Amino acid sequence: MQDHFGHRISYLRISITDRCNERCLYCMPRELQEWLPHSEVLTYAELARLVQIAASLGVTKIRVTGGEPLTRRNVLEFFRELSLIESITDIGISTNGTLLAKRSESGQTVAESLAELRVKHLNVSLDTLDQETYAMITGRDALPETLRGLEAGKCAGFAQIRLNSVLIRGKNEEGLGDLVRFAREQGFLLRFIELMPVTTADVLSDENFFPIAEARRNLEAEFGPLVSEPDFHTNGPALYYRFKDHSQRIGFIGAMTNLHFCDSCNKLRLTCDGKLRPCLGSHLEFDIKEPLRAGASDDELRRLFLDVVDRKPQQHDFRFNYQPGRKMVAIGG
Ligand code: SAM
Ligand code: SF4
């Protein structure tokens, strides 16, 4: 699949639930805390069929996200189904980490089960190492669980665990150095993300916004110069740097200030309520649940994927585009 701007689409991010055991202030606005009814959410069988169809169109990478994907019942069954789709060579999960250390009856941790089910990339959200700040940002006092989850991820043998930290002025601003030191000690790949205006305007005010350039300057003042690594890429739009005096690499995801953010976009998104979205930062979304439930053939669904790719914008329009009423939890960050 290729769009009009030469983006080759090989990556599908799937939100499997809008539910979450945390309440991050940038993701889940206080006034929008109603869950979708179960009937609105795609079943695992429906999700797996759509992944098969995407795979037949050249998608090789899947990231499972949410909401908190690990809160969905029997989620490991879904990963088992994904693991059976051979042409999907790269499976990842984005999680807040709180449930990774949980053990099943067999005694295995969730992290171990995921590793066994071909999950390669584990992305864990961690905005701060300060327990109070963590509770203030996420609405839950769950830093110890997240840290245990990260430990479980390491024990499960994930080659590289990525930490994602959203930058919020005046909230985690002072703790970035601690995150750098922690990632260094633990061998995690730390990435800082600019706050995106996906939910309500008040959370995402100019006062809360903390640009990556400033975070980089602050880190340089503390740890010495950072040198750009333009040839290092992961699957997304992060720009990577290495410290001049240390091999540690840090990623910066400048959704708002990097004007080339969309240049190499290879993604489509599927929301938990069955909408295909060509771009996170655009209002465009196309319902695939209704045709799916009305008995559309694989070919008809393939056509829908291709139509959505055709409508993929050249770049996001976050800068002019708040999306009141559409929660990040439902879209899947
Ligand atoms: N619950 C999982 C987690 O927290 O990683 C997966 C879903 S969450 C929506 C995925 C990512 O989106 C997280 O790294 C989160 O920090 C990020 N995110 C959520 N809302 C955001 C916003 N308004 N701006 C920037 N990143 C956001
Ligand atoms: Fe939940 Fe993740 Fe959103 Fe936080 S960022 S509320 S953990 S879905």
mmCIF file of C-alpha atoms and ligand atoms in Angstrom:
data_model
loop_
_atom_site.group_PDB
_atom_site.id
_atom_site.type_symbol
_atom_site.label_atom_id
_atom_site.label_comp_id
_atom_site.label_asym_id
_atom_site.label_seq_id
_atom_site.Cartn_x
_atom_site.Cartn_y
_atom_site.Cartn_z
ATOM 1 C CA MET A 1 0.000 0.000 0.000
ATOM 2 C CA GLN A 2 1.346 3.385 -0.954
ATOM 3 C CA ASP A 3 -0.267 6.790 -0.580
ATOM 4 C CA HIS A 4 -0.117 9.806 -2.877
ATOM 5 C CA PHE A 5 2.949 11.164 -1.120
ATOM 6 C CA GLY A 6 5.097 8.067 -1.464
ATOM 7 C CA HIS A 7 4.497 6.743 2.066
ATOM 8 C CA ARG A 8 4.623 2.952 1.981
ATOM 9 C CA ILE A 9 2.255 1.564 4.570
ATOM 10 C CA SER A 10 3.675 -1.419 6.379
ATOM 11 C CA TYR A 11 2.675 -0.697 9.953
ATOM 12 C CA LEU A 12 -0.716 -0.978 11.653
ATOM 13 C CA ARG A 13 -1.321 0.264 15.170
ATOM 14 C CA ILE A 14 -4.338 -1.273 16.785
ATOM 15 C CA SER A 15 -6.109 0.030 19.821
ATOM 16 C CA ILE A 16 -7.805 -2.992 21.358
ATOM 17 C CA THR A 17 -9.607 -1.166 24.171
ATOM 18 C CA ASP A 18 -10.485 2.333 25.322
ATOM 19 C CA ARG A 19 -10.304 1.183 28.949
ATOM 20 C CA CYS A 20 -7.399 1.823 31.206
ATOM 21 C CA ASN A 21 -6.326 1.333 34.789
ATOM 22 C CA GLU A 22 -4.702 4.783 34.778
ATOM 23 C CA ARG A 23 -6.048 8.260 34.049
ATOM 24 C CA CYS A 24 -3.218 10.204 32.483
ATOM 25 C CA LEU A 25 -4.191 13.809 32.342
ATOM 26 C CA TYR A 26 -3.100 14.279 28.724
ATOM 27 C CA CYS A 27 -4.846 11.151 27.518
ATOM 28 C CA MET A 28 -8.067 10.754 29.403
ATOM 29 C CA PRO A 29 -9.799 14.038 30.074
ATOM 30 C CA ARG A 30 -11.733 14.080 33.306
ATOM 31 C CA GLU A 31 -15.005 14.949 31.583
ATOM 32 C CA LEU A 32 -14.782 12.069 29.109
ATOM 33 C CA GLN A 33 -14.497 9.028 31.283
ATOM 34 C CA GLU A 34 -17.194 6.828 29.924
ATOM 35 C CA TRP A 35 -16.178 3.540 28.369
ATOM 36 C CA LEU A 36 -17.524 2.304 25.087
ATOM 37 C CA PRO A 37 -20.086 -0.471 25.467
ATOM 38 C CA HIS A 38 -18.563 -3.918 24.739
ATOM 39 C CA SER A 39 -20.721 -4.306 21.641
ATOM 40 C CA GLU A 40 -19.004 -1.286 20.072
ATOM 41 C CA VAL A 41 -15.549 -2.745 20.504
ATOM 42 C CA LEU A 42 -14.151 -5.102 17.896
ATOM 43 C CA THR A 43 -13.851 -8.699 19.074
ATOM 44 C CA TYR A 44 -10.517 -10.506 18.904
ATOM 45 C CA ALA A 45 -11.786 -12.513 15.930
ATOM 46 C CA GLU A 46 -12.740 -9.300 14.109
ATOM 47 C CA LEU A 47 -9.415 -7.675 14.933
ATOM 48 C CA ALA A 48 -7.504 -10.749 13.793
ATOM 49 C CA ARG A 49 -9.402 -10.821 10.494
ATOM 50 C CA LEU A 50 -8.556 -7.183 9.848
ATOM 51 C CA VAL A 51 -4.903 -7.830 10.681
ATOM 52 C CA GLN A 52 -4.908 -10.738 8.182
ATOM 53 C CA ILE A 53 -6.330 -8.402 5.552
ATOM 54 C CA ALA A 54 -3.780 -5.715 6.320
ATOM 55 C CA ALA A 55 -1.052 -8.365 6.153
ATOM 56 C CA SER A 56 -2.274 -9.408 2.697
ATOM 57 C CA LEU A 57 -1.761 -5.762 1.660
ATOM 58 C CA GLY A 58 1.811 -5.609 2.853
ATOM 59 C CA VAL A 59 1.575 -4.776 6.532
ATOM 60 C CA THR A 60 4.366 -6.553 8.393
ATOM 61 C CA LYS A 61 4.409 -4.638 11.672
ATOM 62 C CA ILE A 62 1.706 -4.484 14.295
ATOM 63 C CA ARG A 63 1.639 -2.533 17.513
ATOM 64 C CA VAL A 64 -1.061 -3.301 20.020
ATOM 65 C CA THR A 65 -2.087 -0.348 22.118
ATOM 66 C CA GLY A 66 -5.107 1.179 23.828
ATOM 67 C CA GLY A 67 -6.256 2.293 26.395
ATOM 68 C CA GLU A 68 -4.249 -0.148 28.390
ATOM 69 C CA PRO A 69 -4.126 -3.271 26.226
ATOM 70 C CA LEU A 70 -3.209 -5.529 29.135
ATOM 71 C CA THR A 71 -6.473 -4.713 30.915
ATOM 72 C CA ARG A 72 -8.515 -6.404 28.204
ATOM 73 C CA ARG A 73 -9.767 -9.839 29.197
ATOM 74 C CA ASN A 74 -7.834 -12.801 27.750
ATOM 75 C CA VAL A 75 -5.493 -10.461 25.922
ATOM 76 C CA LEU A 76 -2.831 -13.150 25.615
ATOM 77 C CA GLU A 77 -5.242 -15.125 23.447
ATOM 78 C CA PHE A 78 -5.242 -12.239 21.014
ATOM 79 C CA PHE A 79 -1.454 -12.163 20.958
ATOM 80 C CA ARG A 80 -1.517 -15.910 20.293
ATOM 81 C CA GLU A 81 -3.698 -15.298 17.220
ATOM 82 C CA LEU A 82 -1.403 -12.536 16.032
ATOM 83 C CA SER A 83 1.638 -14.755 16.484
ATOM 84 C CA LEU A 84 0.129 -17.234 14.021
ATOM 85 C CA ILE A 85 0.034 -14.702 11.166
ATOM 86 C CA GLU A 86 3.366 -15.516 9.603
ATOM 87 C CA SER A 87 3.775 -12.450 7.425
ATOM 88 C CA ILE A 88 3.526 -10.241 10.506
ATOM 89 C CA THR A 89 7.190 -10.272 11.382
ATOM 90 C CA ASP A 90 7.205 -7.566 13.972
ATOM 91 C CA ILE A 91 4.755 -7.393 16.895
ATOM 92 C CA GLY A 92 4.967 -4.701 19.556
ATOM 93 C CA ILE A 93 2.922 -3.514 22.477
ATOM 94 C CA SER A 94 2.540 -0.107 24.133
ATOM 95 C CA THR A 95 1.681 -0.420 27.779
ATOM 96 C CA ASN A 96 1.811 1.524 31.002
ATOM 97 C CA GLY A 97 3.686 -1.464 32.421
ATOM 98 C CA THR A 98 1.554 -1.911 35.530
ATOM 99 C CA LEU A 99 0.423 -5.435 34.622
ATOM 100 C CA LEU A 100 3.590 -6.860 33.078
ATOM 101 C CA ALA A 101 4.725 -8.536 36.288
ATOM 102 C CA LYS A 102 1.365 -10.145 36.956
ATOM 103 C CA ARG A 103 1.574 -13.937 37.040
ATOM 104 C CA SER A 104 -0.836 -16.361 35.450
ATOM 105 C CA GLU A 105 -1.786 -19.661 37.078
ATOM 106 C CA SER A 106 1.205 -21.301 35.412
ATOM 107 C CA GLY A 107 3.438 -18.892 37.320
ATOM 108 C CA GLN A 108 4.538 -17.106 34.155
ATOM 109 C CA THR A 109 4.543 -13.311 34.144
ATOM 110 C CA VAL A 110 2.555 -11.450 31.486
ATOM 111 C CA ALA A 111 5.897 -10.173 30.157
ATOM 112 C CA GLU A 112 7.177 -13.744 29.751
ATOM 113 C CA SER A 113 3.993 -14.805 27.964
ATOM 114 C CA LEU A 114 4.270 -11.852 25.577
ATOM 115 C CA ALA A 115 7.901 -12.671 24.809
ATOM 116 C CA GLU A 116 6.907 -16.265 24.104
ATOM 117 C CA LEU A 117 4.164 -15.083 21.747
ATOM 118 C CA ARG A 118 6.649 -13.367 19.414
ATOM 119 C CA VAL A 119 6.208 -9.870 20.847
ATOM 120 C CA LYS A 120 9.490 -8.157 19.974
ATOM 121 C CA HIS A 121 9.021 -4.573 21.038
ATOM 122 C CA LEU A 122 7.953 -3.550 24.477
ATOM 123 C CA ASN A 123 7.195 0.184 24.888
ATOM 124 C CA VAL A 124 6.453 1.284 28.415
ATOM 125 C CA SER A 125 5.149 4.717 29.354
ATOM 126 C CA LEU A 126 7.007 6.319 32.209
ATOM 127 C CA ASP A 127 6.894 10.090 32.593
ATOM 128 C CA THR A 128 8.623 10.360 35.940
ATOM 129 C CA LEU A 129 10.395 8.375 38.657
ATOM 130 C CA ASP A 130 8.912 10.477 41.419
ATOM 131 C CA GLN A 131 6.046 8.629 43.038
ATOM 132 C CA GLU A 132 3.960 11.716 43.784
ATOM 133 C CA THR A 133 4.411 13.188 40.338
ATOM 134 C CA TYR A 134 3.573 9.800 38.831
ATOM 135 C CA ALA A 135 0.328 9.720 40.788
ATOM 136 C CA MET A 136 -0.484 13.287 39.823
ATOM 137 C CA ILE A 137 0.063 12.655 36.096
ATOM 138 C CA THR A 138 -1.522 9.213 35.847
ATOM 139 C CA GLY A 139 -4.198 9.578 38.510
ATOM 140 C CA ARG A 140 -2.961 6.332 40.108
ATOM 141 C CA ASP A 141 -0.266 5.660 42.688
ATOM 142 C CA ALA A 142 1.198 2.837 40.604
ATOM 143 C CA LEU A 143 4.872 3.690 40.130
ATOM 144 C CA PRO A 144 6.018 0.563 42.065
ATOM 145 C CA GLU A 145 3.888 -1.686 39.812
ATOM 146 C CA THR A 146 5.309 -0.059 36.697
ATOM 147 C CA LEU A 147 8.864 -0.517 37.960
ATOM 148 C CA ARG A 148 8.126 -4.168 38.758
ATOM 149 C CA GLY A 149 6.659 -4.479 35.269
ATOM 150 C CA LEU A 150 9.857 -3.132 33.733
ATOM 151 C CA GLU A 151 11.883 -5.594 35.778
ATOM 152 C CA ALA A 152 9.618 -8.399 34.564
ATOM 153 C CA GLY A 153 10.209 -7.212 31.002
ATOM 154 C CA LYS A 154 13.941 -7.430 31.510
ATOM 155 C CA CYS A 155 13.680 -10.889 33.080
ATOM 156 C CA ALA A 156 11.522 -12.037 30.162
ATOM 157 C CA GLY A 157 14.466 -11.288 27.872
ATOM 158 C CA PHE A 158 13.135 -8.428 25.732
ATOM 159 C CA ALA A 159 16.141 -7.291 23.730
ATOM 160 C CA GLN A 160 15.238 -3.662 23.945
ATOM 161 C CA ILE A 161 12.650 -2.016 26.135
ATOM 162 C CA ARG A 162 11.680 1.525 25.177
ATOM 163 C CA LEU A 163 10.542 4.048 27.722
ATOM 164 C CA ASN A 164 8.179 6.747 26.498
ATOM 165 C CA SER A 165 7.979 9.975 28.489
ATOM 166 C CA VAL A 166 5.543 12.712 27.615
ATOM 167 C CA LEU A 167 7.008 16.136 28.362
ATOM 168 C CA ILE A 168 4.769 18.331 30.501
ATOM 169 C CA ARG A 169 5.896 21.752 31.574
ATOM 170 C CA GLY A 170 6.041 22.129 35.340
ATOM 171 C CA LYS A 171 5.113 18.484 35.979
ATOM 172 C CA ASN A 172 7.954 16.162 34.974
ATOM 173 C CA GLU A 173 10.277 18.916 33.750
ATOM 174 C CA GLU A 174 12.600 18.614 36.743
ATOM 175 C CA GLY A 175 12.885 14.834 36.619
ATOM 176 C CA LEU A 176 14.218 14.275 33.105
ATOM 177 C CA GLY A 177 17.774 13.728 34.348
ATOM 178 C CA ASP A 178 16.564 10.975 36.683
ATOM 179 C CA LEU A 179 14.881 9.256 33.769
ATOM 180 C CA VAL A 180 18.095 9.469 31.750
ATOM 181 C CA ARG A 181 20.129 7.958 34.593
ATOM 182 C CA PHE A 182 17.556 5.219 35.162
ATOM 183 C CA ALA A 183 17.442 4.294 31.449
ATOM 184 C CA ARG A 184 21.242 4.285 31.376
ATOM 185 C CA GLU A 185 21.529 1.927 34.350
ATOM 186 C CA GLN A 186 18.808 -0.399 33.110
ATOM 187 C CA GLY A 187 19.717 -0.389 29.415
ATOM 188 C CA PHE A 188 16.359 1.028 28.298
ATOM 189 C CA LEU A 189 15.926 3.256 25.248
ATOM 190 C CA LEU A 190 14.388 6.492 26.517
ATOM 191 C CA ARG A 191 12.278 8.698 24.253
ATOM 192 C CA PHE A 192 10.744 12.045 25.088
ATOM 193 C CA ILE A 193 7.429 12.897 23.449
ATOM 194 C CA GLU A 194 5.872 16.301 22.935
ATOM 195 C CA LEU A 195 2.374 16.683 24.248
ATOM 196 C CA MET A 196 -0.121 16.380 21.420
ATOM 197 C CA PRO A 197 -3.510 18.107 21.295
ATOM 198 C CA VAL A 198 -5.563 14.983 20.928
ATOM 199 C CA THR A 199 -8.003 15.489 23.731
ATOM 200 C CA THR A 200 -9.065 18.692 25.431
ATOM 201 C CA ALA A 201 -7.662 22.118 24.906
ATOM 202 C CA ASP A 202 -7.186 22.914 28.607
ATOM 203 C CA VAL A 203 -4.684 20.122 29.319
ATOM 204 C CA LEU A 204 -2.786 21.022 26.209
ATOM 205 C CA SER A 205 -2.355 24.709 26.836
ATOM 206 C CA ASP A 206 0.722 26.719 25.980
ATOM 207 C CA GLU A 207 1.666 26.620 29.662
ATOM 208 C CA ASN A 208 1.853 22.828 29.676
ATOM 209 C CA PHE A 209 3.686 22.486 26.422
ATOM 210 C CA PHE A 210 7.371 21.658 26.765
ATOM 211 C CA PRO A 211 9.211 21.380 23.457
ATOM 212 C CA ILE A 212 11.831 18.711 22.755
ATOM 213 C CA ALA A 213 14.446 21.338 21.855
ATOM 214 C CA GLU A 214 14.272 22.685 25.390
ATOM 215 C CA ALA A 215 14.393 19.205 26.918
ATOM 216 C CA ARG A 216 17.507 18.533 24.838
ATOM 217 C CA ARG A 217 19.147 21.735 26.011
ATOM 218 C CA ASN A 218 18.382 20.909 29.630
ATOM 219 C CA LEU A 219 19.861 17.431 29.263
ATOM 220 C CA GLU A 220 22.971 18.816 27.590
ATOM 221 C CA ALA A 221 23.466 21.192 30.501
ATOM 222 C CA GLU A 222 23.365 18.210 32.857
ATOM 223 C CA PHE A 223 25.061 15.425 30.869
ATOM 224 C CA GLY A 224 27.126 17.157 28.177
ATOM 225 C CA PRO A 225 26.614 17.474 24.432
ATOM 226 C CA LEU A 226 24.190 15.314 22.481
ATOM 227 C CA VAL A 227 25.162 14.350 18.960
ATOM 228 C CA SER A 228 22.486 13.742 16.335
ATOM 229 C CA GLU A 229 22.271 10.245 14.832
ATOM 230 C CA PRO A 230 20.315 10.828 11.625
ATOM 231 C CA ASP A 231 20.869 7.256 10.437
ATOM 232 C CA PHE A 232 19.438 5.550 13.489
ATOM 233 C CA HIS A 233 15.719 4.800 13.277
ATOM 234 C CA THR A 234 13.161 2.737 15.084
ATOM 235 C CA ASN A 235 9.719 2.269 13.558
ATOM 236 C CA GLY A 236 8.461 5.762 14.191
ATOM 237 C CA PRO A 237 9.246 9.445 13.862
ATOM 238 C CA ALA A 238 11.684 9.715 16.790
ATOM 239 C CA LEU A 239 14.936 11.568 16.165
ATOM 240 C CA TYR A 240 17.827 9.979 18.008
ATOM 241 C CA TYR A 241 20.861 11.492 19.685
ATOM 242 C CA ARG A 242 23.787 10.040 21.593
ATOM 243 C CA PHE A 243 25.694 11.686 24.398
ATOM 244 C CA LYS A 244 29.151 12.706 23.254
ATOM 245 C CA ASP A 245 30.672 11.179 26.368
ATOM 246 C CA HIS A 246 28.452 8.132 26.692
ATOM 247 C CA SER A 247 26.993 5.528 24.373
ATOM 248 C CA GLN A 248 23.466 6.118 25.694
ATOM 249 C CA ARG A 249 21.013 7.028 22.983
ATOM 250 C CA ILE A 250 17.938 9.235 23.562
ATOM 251 C CA GLY A 251 14.952 9.687 21.246
ATOM 252 C CA PHE A 252 12.932 12.860 20.773
ATOM 253 C CA ILE A 253 9.464 12.704 19.303
ATOM 254 C CA GLY A 254 8.628 16.243 18.265
ATOM 255 C CA ALA A 255 5.063 15.830 17.136
ATOM 256 C CA MET A 256 4.453 19.566 17.326
ATOM 257 C CA THR A 257 7.774 21.183 16.503
ATOM 258 C CA ASN A 258 9.467 18.813 14.061
ATOM 259 C CA LEU A 259 8.317 19.980 10.667
ATOM 260 C CA HIS A 260 9.496 16.734 9.072
ATOM 261 C CA PHE A 261 7.577 14.590 11.544
ATOM 262 C CA CYS A 262 5.419 12.976 8.854
ATOM 263 C CA ASP A 263 8.031 12.558 6.124
ATOM 264 C CA SER A 264 8.605 8.867 6.653
ATOM 265 C CA CYS A 265 5.193 7.885 8.007
ATOM 266 C CA ASN A 266 4.383 4.237 7.309
ATOM 267 C CA LYS A 267 1.327 3.842 9.566
ATOM 268 C CA LEU A 268 -2.358 3.254 9.616
ATOM 269 C CA ARG A 269 -4.402 3.033 12.784
ATOM 270 C CA LEU A 270 -7.329 0.899 13.713
ATOM 271 C CA THR A 271 -9.360 2.152 16.651
ATOM 272 C CA CYS A 272 -10.995 -0.206 19.123
ATOM 273 C CA ASP A 273 -14.430 0.827 17.842
ATOM 274 C CA GLY A 274 -13.547 -0.184 14.319
ATOM 275 C CA LYS A 275 -12.439 2.993 12.592
ATOM 276 C CA LEU A 276 -9.491 3.098 10.255
ATOM 277 C CA ARG A 277 -7.495 6.275 10.662
ATOM 278 C CA PRO A 278 -4.957 7.324 8.103
ATOM 279 C CA CYS A 279 -3.299 9.718 10.570
ATOM 280 C CA LEU A 280 -3.350 10.267 14.339
ATOM 281 C CA GLY A 281 -3.345 14.031 13.956
ATOM 282 C CA SER A 282 -6.253 14.437 11.598
ATOM 283 C CA HIS A 283 -10.005 14.116 12.047
ATOM 284 C CA LEU A 284 -10.291 11.665 9.199
ATOM 285 C CA GLU A 285 -11.532 8.231 10.169
ATOM 286 C CA PHE A 286 -13.469 5.591 8.268
ATOM 287 C CA ASP A 287 -15.760 3.005 9.715
ATOM 288 C CA ILE A 288 -14.812 -0.575 8.935
ATOM 289 C CA LYS A 289 -16.863 -2.236 11.670
ATOM 290 C CA GLU A 290 -20.185 -1.827 9.939
ATOM 291 C CA PRO A 291 -19.156 -3.456 6.644
ATOM 292 C CA LEU A 292 -17.243 -6.098 8.601
ATOM 293 C CA ARG A 293 -20.332 -6.966 10.646
ATOM 294 C CA ALA A 294 -22.595 -6.749 7.605
ATOM 295 C CA GLY A 295 -20.670 -9.594 5.983
ATOM 296 C CA ALA A 296 -18.243 -7.766 3.665
ATOM 297 C CA SER A 297 -15.870 -10.050 1.773
ATOM 298 C CA ASP A 298 -12.103 -9.922 2.261
ATOM 299 C CA ASP A 299 -11.815 -8.153 -1.080
ATOM 300 C CA GLU A 300 -14.318 -5.496 -0.058
ATOM 301 C CA LEU A 301 -12.460 -4.908 3.191
ATOM 302 C CA ARG A 302 -9.160 -4.754 1.310
ATOM 303 C CA ARG A 303 -10.708 -2.076 -0.915
ATOM 304 C CA LEU A 304 -11.600 -0.101 2.202
ATOM 305 C CA PHE A 305 -8.014 -0.242 3.465
ATOM 306 C CA LEU A 306 -6.793 0.986 0.082
ATOM 307 C CA ASP A 307 -9.355 3.831 0.062
ATOM 308 C CA VAL A 308 -8.195 4.935 3.499
ATOM 309 C CA VAL A 309 -4.562 4.891 2.404
ATOM 310 C CA ASP A 310 -5.623 6.995 -0.571
ATOM 311 C CA ARG A 311 -6.969 9.574 1.854
ATOM 312 C CA LYS A 312 -3.813 9.713 3.952
ATOM 313 C CA PRO A 313 -2.857 13.382 4.379
ATOM 314 C CA GLN A 314 0.627 14.580 3.570
ATOM 315 C CA GLN A 315 1.105 15.591 7.182
ATOM 316 C CA HIS A 316 -0.817 15.880 10.409
ATOM 317 C CA ASP A 317 -2.708 19.031 11.291
ATOM 318 C CA PHE A 318 -2.339 18.910 15.061
ATOM 319 C CA ARG A 319 -1.299 22.511 15.173
ATOM 320 C CA PHE A 320 -4.749 23.688 14.113
ATOM 321 C CA ASN A 321 -6.826 20.805 15.192
ATOM 322 C CA TYR A 322 -8.041 19.999 18.667
ATOM 323 C CA GLN A 323 -10.220 16.962 18.798
ATOM 324 C CA PRO A 324 -12.676 17.436 21.588
ATOM 325 C CA GLY A 325 -14.657 14.293 22.155
ATOM 326 C CA ARG A 326 -12.134 11.917 20.602
ATOM 327 C CA LYS A 327 -10.014 10.423 23.330
ATOM 328 C CA MET A 328 -6.463 9.251 22.840
ATOM 329 C CA VAL A 329 -7.416 6.127 24.769
ATOM 330 C CA ALA A 330 -9.891 5.145 22.091
ATOM 331 C CA ILE A 331 -7.696 6.067 19.138
ATOM 332 C CA GLY A 332 -4.605 4.449 20.561
ATOM 333 C CA GLY A 333 -1.467 6.516 21.019
HETATM 334 N N1 SAM B 1 -1.688 2.590 27.967
HETATM 335 C C1 SAM B 1 -0.568 2.419 27.124
HETATM 336 C C2 SAM B 1 0.534 3.382 27.499
HETATM 337 O O1 SAM B 1 0.277 4.267 28.305
HETATM 338 O O2 SAM B 1 1.616 3.246 26.948
HETATM 339 C C3 SAM B 1 -0.850 2.500 25.652
HETATM 340 C C4 SAM B 1 -1.769 3.572 25.172
HETATM 341 S S1 SAM B 1 -1.169 5.230 25.346
HETATM 342 C C5 SAM B 1 -2.493 6.156 24.612
HETATM 343 C C6 SAM B 1 0.159 5.264 24.161
HETATM 344 C C7 SAM B 1 1.114 6.408 24.268
HETATM 345 O O3 SAM B 1 0.436 7.603 23.968
HETATM 346 C C8 SAM B 1 1.722 6.578 25.634
HETATM 347 O O4 SAM B 1 3.136 6.617 25.515
HETATM 348 C C9 SAM B 1 1.201 7.912 26.094
HETATM 349 O O5 SAM B 1 2.115 8.573 26.912
HETATM 350 C C10 SAM B 1 0.982 8.613 24.780
HETATM 351 N N2 SAM B 1 0.033 9.712 24.856
HETATM 352 C C11 SAM B 1 -1.234 9.700 25.313
HETATM 353 N N3 SAM B 1 -1.811 10.906 25.210
HETATM 354 C C12 SAM B 1 -0.868 11.732 24.683
HETATM 355 C C13 SAM B 1 -0.847 13.102 24.330
HETATM 356 N N4 SAM B 1 -1.905 13.886 24.503
HETATM 357 N N5 SAM B 1 0.287 13.598 23.809
HETATM 358 C C14 SAM B 1 1.377 12.821 23.627
HETATM 359 N N6 SAM B 1 1.410 11.515 23.926
HETATM 360 C C15 SAM B 1 0.304 10.972 24.455
HETATM 361 FE FE1 SF4 B 2 -3.992 4.858 30.133
HETATM 362 FE FE2 SF4 B 2 -1.855 4.884 28.564
HETATM 363 FE FE3 SF4 B 2 -3.714 6.784 28.381
HETATM 364 FE FE4 SF4 B 2 -2.223 6.714 30.498
HETATM 365 S S1 SF4 B 2 -1.493 7.070 28.403
HETATM 366 S S2 SF4 B 2 -4.474 6.955 30.499
HETATM 367 S S3 SF4 B 2 -1.866 4.605 30.777
HETATM 368 S S4 SF4 B 2 -3.992 4.677 27.909
#
